Coordinates of C-alpha atoms in Angstrom, one line a residue:
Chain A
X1 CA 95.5 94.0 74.7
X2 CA 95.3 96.6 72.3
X3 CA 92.3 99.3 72.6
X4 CA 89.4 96.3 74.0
X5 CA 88.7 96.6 77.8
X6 CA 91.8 95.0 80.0
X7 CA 91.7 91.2 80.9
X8 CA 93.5 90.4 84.0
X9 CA 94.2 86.7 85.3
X10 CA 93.9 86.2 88.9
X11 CA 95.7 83.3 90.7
X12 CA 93.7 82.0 93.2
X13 CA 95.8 80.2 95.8
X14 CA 99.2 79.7 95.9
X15 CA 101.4 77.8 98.1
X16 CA 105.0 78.7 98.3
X17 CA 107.9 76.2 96.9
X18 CA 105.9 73.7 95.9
X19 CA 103.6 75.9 93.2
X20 CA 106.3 78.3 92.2
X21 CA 106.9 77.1 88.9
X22 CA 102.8 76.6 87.8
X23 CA 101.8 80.2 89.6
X24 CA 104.9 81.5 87.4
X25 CA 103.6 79.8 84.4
X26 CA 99.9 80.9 84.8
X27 CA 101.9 84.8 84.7
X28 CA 104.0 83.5 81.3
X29 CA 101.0 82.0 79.9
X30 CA 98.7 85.3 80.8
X31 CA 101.5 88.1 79.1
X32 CA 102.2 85.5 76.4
X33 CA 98.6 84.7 75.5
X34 CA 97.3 88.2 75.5
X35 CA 96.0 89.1 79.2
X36 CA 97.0 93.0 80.5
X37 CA 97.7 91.8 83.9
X38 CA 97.9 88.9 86.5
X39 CA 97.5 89.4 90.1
X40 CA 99.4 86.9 92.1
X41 CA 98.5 86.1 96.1
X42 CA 100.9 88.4 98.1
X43 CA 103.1 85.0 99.2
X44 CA 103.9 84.2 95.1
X45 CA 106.6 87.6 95.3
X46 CA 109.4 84.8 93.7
X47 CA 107.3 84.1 90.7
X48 CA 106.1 87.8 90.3
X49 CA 109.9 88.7 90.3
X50 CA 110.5 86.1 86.9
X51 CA 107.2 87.2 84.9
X52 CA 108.4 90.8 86.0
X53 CA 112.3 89.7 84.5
X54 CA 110.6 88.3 81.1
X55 CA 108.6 91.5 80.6
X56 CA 111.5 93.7 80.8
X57 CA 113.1 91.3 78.4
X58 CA 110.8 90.4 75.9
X59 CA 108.5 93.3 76.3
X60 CA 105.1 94.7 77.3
X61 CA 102.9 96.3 78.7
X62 CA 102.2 93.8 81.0
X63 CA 101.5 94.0 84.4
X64 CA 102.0 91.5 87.5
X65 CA 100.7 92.6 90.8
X66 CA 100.6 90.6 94.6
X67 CA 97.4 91.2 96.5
X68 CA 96.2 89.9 100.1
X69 CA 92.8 90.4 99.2
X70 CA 92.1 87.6 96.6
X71 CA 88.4 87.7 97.4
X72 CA 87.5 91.0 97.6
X73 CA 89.2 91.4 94.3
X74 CA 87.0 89.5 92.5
X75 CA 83.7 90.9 94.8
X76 CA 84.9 94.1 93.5
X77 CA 85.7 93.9 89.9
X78 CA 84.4 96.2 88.0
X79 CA 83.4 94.1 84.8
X80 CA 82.8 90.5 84.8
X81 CA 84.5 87.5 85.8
X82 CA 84.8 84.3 84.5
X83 CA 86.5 81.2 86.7
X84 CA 87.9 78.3 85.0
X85 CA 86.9 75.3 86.7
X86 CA 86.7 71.7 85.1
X87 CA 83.0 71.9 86.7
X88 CA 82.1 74.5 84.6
X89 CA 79.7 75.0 81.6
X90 CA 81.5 73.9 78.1
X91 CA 84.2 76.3 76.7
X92 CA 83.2 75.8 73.1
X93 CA 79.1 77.0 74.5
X94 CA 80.0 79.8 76.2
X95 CA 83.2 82.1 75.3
X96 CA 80.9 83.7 72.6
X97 CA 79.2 85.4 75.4
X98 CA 82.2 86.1 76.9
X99 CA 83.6 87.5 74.3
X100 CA 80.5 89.7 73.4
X101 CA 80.6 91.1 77.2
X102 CA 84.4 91.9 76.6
X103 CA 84.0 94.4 74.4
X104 CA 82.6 96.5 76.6
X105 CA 83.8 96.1 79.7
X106 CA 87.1 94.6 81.5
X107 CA 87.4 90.8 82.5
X108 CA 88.7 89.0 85.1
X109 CA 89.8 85.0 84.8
X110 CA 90.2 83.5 87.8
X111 CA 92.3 80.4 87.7
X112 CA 92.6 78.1 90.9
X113 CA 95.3 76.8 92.9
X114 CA 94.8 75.3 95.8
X115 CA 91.0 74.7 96.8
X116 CA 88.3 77.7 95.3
X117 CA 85.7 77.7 97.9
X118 CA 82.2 77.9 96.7
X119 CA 82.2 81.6 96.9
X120 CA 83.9 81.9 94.1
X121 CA 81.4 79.7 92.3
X122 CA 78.7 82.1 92.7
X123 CA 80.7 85.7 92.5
X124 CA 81.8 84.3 88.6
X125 CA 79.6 85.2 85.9
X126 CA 80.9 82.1 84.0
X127 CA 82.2 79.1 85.2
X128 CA 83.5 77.4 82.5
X129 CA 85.2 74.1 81.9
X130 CA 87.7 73.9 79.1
X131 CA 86.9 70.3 78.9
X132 CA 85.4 68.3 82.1
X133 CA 88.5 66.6 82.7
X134 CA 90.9 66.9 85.4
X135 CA 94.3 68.5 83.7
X136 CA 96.0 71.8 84.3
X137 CA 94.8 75.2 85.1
X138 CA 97.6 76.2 82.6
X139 CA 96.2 74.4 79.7
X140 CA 92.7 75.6 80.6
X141 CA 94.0 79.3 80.3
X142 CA 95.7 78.5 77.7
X143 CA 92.8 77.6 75.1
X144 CA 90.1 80.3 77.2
X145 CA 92.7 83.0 76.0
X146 CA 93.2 81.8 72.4
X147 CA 89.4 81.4 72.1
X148 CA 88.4 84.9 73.2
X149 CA 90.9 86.4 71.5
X150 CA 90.0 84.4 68.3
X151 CA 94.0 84.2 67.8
X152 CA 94.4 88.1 67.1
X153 CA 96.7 87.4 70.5
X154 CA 99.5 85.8 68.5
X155 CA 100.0 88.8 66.4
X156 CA 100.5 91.0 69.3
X157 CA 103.2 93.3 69.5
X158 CA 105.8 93.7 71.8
X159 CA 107.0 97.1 73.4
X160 CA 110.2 97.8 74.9
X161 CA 111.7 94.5 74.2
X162 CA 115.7 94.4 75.0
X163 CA 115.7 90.9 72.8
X164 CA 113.1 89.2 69.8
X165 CA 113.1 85.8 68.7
X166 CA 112.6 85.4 65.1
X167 CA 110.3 82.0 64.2
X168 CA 112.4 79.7 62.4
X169 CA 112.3 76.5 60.0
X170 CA 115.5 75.2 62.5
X171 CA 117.4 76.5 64.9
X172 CA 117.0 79.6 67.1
X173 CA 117.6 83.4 66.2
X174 CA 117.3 86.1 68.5
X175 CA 117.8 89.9 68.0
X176 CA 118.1 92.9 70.1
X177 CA 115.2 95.1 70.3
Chain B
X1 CA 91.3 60.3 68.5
X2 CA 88.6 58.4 67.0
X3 CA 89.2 57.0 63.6
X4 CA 92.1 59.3 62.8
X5 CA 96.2 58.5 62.6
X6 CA 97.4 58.1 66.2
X7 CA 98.9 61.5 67.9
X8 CA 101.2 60.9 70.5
X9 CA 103.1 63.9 72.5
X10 CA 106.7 62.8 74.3
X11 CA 107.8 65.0 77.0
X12 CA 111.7 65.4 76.4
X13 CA 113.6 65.8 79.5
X14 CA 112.5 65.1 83.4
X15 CA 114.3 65.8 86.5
X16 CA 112.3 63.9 89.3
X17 CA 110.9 66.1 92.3
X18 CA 111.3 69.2 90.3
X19 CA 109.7 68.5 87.4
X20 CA 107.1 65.9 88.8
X21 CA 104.0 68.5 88.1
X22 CA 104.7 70.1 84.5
X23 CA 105.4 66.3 83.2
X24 CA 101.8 65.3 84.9
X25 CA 100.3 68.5 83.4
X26 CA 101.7 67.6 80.1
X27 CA 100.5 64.2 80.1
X28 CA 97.0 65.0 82.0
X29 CA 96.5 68.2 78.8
X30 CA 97.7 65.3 76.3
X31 CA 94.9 63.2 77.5
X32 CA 91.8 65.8 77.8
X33 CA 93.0 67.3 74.5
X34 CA 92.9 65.1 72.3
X35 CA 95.9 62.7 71.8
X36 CA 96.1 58.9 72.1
X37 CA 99.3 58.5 74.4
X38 CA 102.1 60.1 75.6
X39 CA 105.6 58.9 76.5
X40 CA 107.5 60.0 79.3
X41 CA 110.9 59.5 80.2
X42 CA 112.2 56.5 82.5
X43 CA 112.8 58.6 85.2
X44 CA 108.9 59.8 85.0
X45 CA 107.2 56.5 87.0
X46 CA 105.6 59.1 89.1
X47 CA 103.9 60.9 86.6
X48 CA 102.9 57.9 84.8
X49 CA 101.1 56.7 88.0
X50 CA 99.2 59.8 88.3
X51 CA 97.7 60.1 84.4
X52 CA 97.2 56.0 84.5
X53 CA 95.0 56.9 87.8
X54 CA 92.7 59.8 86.2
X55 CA 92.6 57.5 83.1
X56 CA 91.0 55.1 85.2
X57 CA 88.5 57.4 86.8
X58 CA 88.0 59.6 84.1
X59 CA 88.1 57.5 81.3
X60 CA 90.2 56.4 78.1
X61 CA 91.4 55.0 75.6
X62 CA 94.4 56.9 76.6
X63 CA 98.5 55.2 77.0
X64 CA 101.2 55.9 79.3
X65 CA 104.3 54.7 78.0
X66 CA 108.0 55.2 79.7
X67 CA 111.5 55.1 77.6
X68 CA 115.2 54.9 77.9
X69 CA 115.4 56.0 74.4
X70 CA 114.2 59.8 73.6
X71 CA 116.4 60.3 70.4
X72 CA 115.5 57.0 69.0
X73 CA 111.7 57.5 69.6
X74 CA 112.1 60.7 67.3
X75 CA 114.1 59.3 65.0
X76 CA 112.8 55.8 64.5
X77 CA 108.8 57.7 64.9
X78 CA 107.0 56.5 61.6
X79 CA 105.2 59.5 60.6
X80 CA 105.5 63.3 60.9
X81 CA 107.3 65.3 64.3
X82 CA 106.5 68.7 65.8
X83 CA 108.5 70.2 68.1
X84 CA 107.3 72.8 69.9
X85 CA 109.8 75.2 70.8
X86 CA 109.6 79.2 71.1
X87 CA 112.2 79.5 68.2
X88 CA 110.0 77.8 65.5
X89 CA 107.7 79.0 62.8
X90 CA 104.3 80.7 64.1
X91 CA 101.8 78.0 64.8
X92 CA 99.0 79.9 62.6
X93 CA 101.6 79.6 60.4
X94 CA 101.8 76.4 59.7
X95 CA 99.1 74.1 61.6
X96 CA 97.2 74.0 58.6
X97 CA 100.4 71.9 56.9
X98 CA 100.5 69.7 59.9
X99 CA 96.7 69.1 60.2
X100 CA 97.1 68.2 56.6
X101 CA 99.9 65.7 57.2
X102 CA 98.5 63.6 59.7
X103 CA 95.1 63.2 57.7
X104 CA 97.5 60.4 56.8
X105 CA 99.9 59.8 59.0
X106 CA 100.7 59.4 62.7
X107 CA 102.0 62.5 64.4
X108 CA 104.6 63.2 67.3
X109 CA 104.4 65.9 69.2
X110 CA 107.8 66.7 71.0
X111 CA 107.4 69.3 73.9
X112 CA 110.9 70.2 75.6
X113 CA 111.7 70.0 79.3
X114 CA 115.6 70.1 79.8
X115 CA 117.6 71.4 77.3
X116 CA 116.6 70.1 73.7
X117 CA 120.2 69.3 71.7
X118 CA 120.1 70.7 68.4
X119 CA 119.3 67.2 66.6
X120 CA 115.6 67.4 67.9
X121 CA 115.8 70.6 65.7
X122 CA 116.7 68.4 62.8
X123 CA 114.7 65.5 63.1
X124 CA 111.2 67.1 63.4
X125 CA 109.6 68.4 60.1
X126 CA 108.1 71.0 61.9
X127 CA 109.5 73.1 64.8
X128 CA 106.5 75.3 66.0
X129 CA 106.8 78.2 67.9
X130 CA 102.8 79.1 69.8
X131 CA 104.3 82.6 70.6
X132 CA 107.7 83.2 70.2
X133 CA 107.6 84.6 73.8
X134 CA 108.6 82.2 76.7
X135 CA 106.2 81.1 78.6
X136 CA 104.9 77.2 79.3
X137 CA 105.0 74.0 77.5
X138 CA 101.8 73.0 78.7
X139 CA 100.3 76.1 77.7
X140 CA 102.3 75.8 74.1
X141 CA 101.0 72.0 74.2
X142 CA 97.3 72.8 74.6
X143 CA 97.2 75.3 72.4
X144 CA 98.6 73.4 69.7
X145 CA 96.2 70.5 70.2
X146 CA 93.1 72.7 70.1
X147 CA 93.9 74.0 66.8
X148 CA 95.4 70.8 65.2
X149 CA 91.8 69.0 65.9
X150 CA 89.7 72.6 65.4
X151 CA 88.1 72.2 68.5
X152 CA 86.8 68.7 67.6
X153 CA 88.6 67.1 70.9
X154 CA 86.1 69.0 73.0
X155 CA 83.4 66.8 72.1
X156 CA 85.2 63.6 72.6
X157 CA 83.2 61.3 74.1
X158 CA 85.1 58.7 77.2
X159 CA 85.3 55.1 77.7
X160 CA 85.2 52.9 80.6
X161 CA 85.1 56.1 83.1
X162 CA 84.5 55.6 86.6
X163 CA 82.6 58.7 86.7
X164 CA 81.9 61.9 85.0
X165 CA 81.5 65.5 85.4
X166 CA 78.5 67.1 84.0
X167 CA 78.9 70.8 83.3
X168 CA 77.3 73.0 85.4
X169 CA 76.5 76.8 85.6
X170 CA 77.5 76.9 89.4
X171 CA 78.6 74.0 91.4
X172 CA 79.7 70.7 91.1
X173 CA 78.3 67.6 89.6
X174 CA 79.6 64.5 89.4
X175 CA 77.6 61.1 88.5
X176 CA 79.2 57.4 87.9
X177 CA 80.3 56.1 84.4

């Protein structure tokens, strides 16, 4: 987001039909919330195609990307990785580090799906628990990305946008451009 | 939470099957974020089971309520309503006024599933937009929640749990009560 180092979110795990709608909105809840990029598992193409349909709608940049490789992705990031994991270390301890490391170089979240084998546990820099109760990776994304970000997220603006919604008291209004 | 006015979020709108996961994930965020109950539609049973079962295991206090009677719920609420919808004000805009509010009275959080009819609109004294870019009500739900109680329903502590995650660096760890 703006000029810091990018943060991708990286979906790990995704089982076709029955996780369309949460893999699509762990993409929504990435562009929304601030993140560069999400990388999909290469069988998640259907929810790739709606994140891709709200960017050229509401705007970017945002990326969305299918890979095959989920693990040597995060092996090979350059930068460091954090995995949100309800076993992790305390949100509220840790994204201060996070943060700190963020300004210099990129990060990658990884956020799980179906079973993260241990590997993962060990290739993250952070594990971190956005409470240590069982709820939904969506959520936990959700707070991580408005905590490192400190909010500055929600003032983000939108390039190339065909239509804008304009908050309001009641009601909805939406412009062009 | 604790010693202050009940908050309790109602998910408006379920299609069984389809929508069995985001209702769970709303409830199950509801839950670890802070709020006292939630109320699902009638047609939700399944959902309810699930978040009565990690209430059980995880700990409480924590309700699951069902209705027949979304509109009235709103209407009849005695207290203040949010809606969260991607129309509404800016949620830095306005938490502040709502944190305010329920110092002294109980709050109800509406999150949309179907189609909310223009009425919800009315009812609610706020309608609360986290982004005005689509993306997830869960996401939109915990968002809200962590900034209503600043971070405060991270350090909740739980009763009557069947067990208990203790955060970890790497790994899992899970002891009784």
């Amino acid at each position: 987001m703006n000029d810091t180092p990018e943060v991708a979110v990286l979906r790990y795990g995704h089982r076709p039909g029955r996780d369309d709608r949460m893999t699509t909105h762990v993409g929504l809840t990435a562009r929304a919330l601030g993140a560069d990029r999400v990388i999909f598992p290469d069988n998640a193409g259907q929810s790739q195609e709606t994140v891709e349909d709200i960017t050229e709608r509401f705007g970017g940049p945002f990326e969305v990307e299918l890979t095959g490789q989920l693990d040597a992705t995060i092996r090979e990031w350059e930068g460091s990785v954090v995995h949100l994991t309800m076993y992790g270390e305390r949100v509220q301890d840790v994204t201060g580090d996070v943060r700190e490391t963020h300004r210099e170089e990129a990060l990658l979240i990884v956020v799980g799906g179906e079973k993260v084998p241990f590997e993962v546990y060990e290739e993250a820099d952070w594990n971190v628990g956005v409470t240590n109760q069982p709820h939904s990776e969506v959520a936990g994304l959700a707070v991580f990305l408005d905590r490192l970000f400190e909010g500055s997220e929600l003032e983000r603006a939108w390039k190339d946008a065909d239509q804008r919604v304009i908050p309001q008291e009641r009601g909805k209004r939406v412009v062009d451009g």
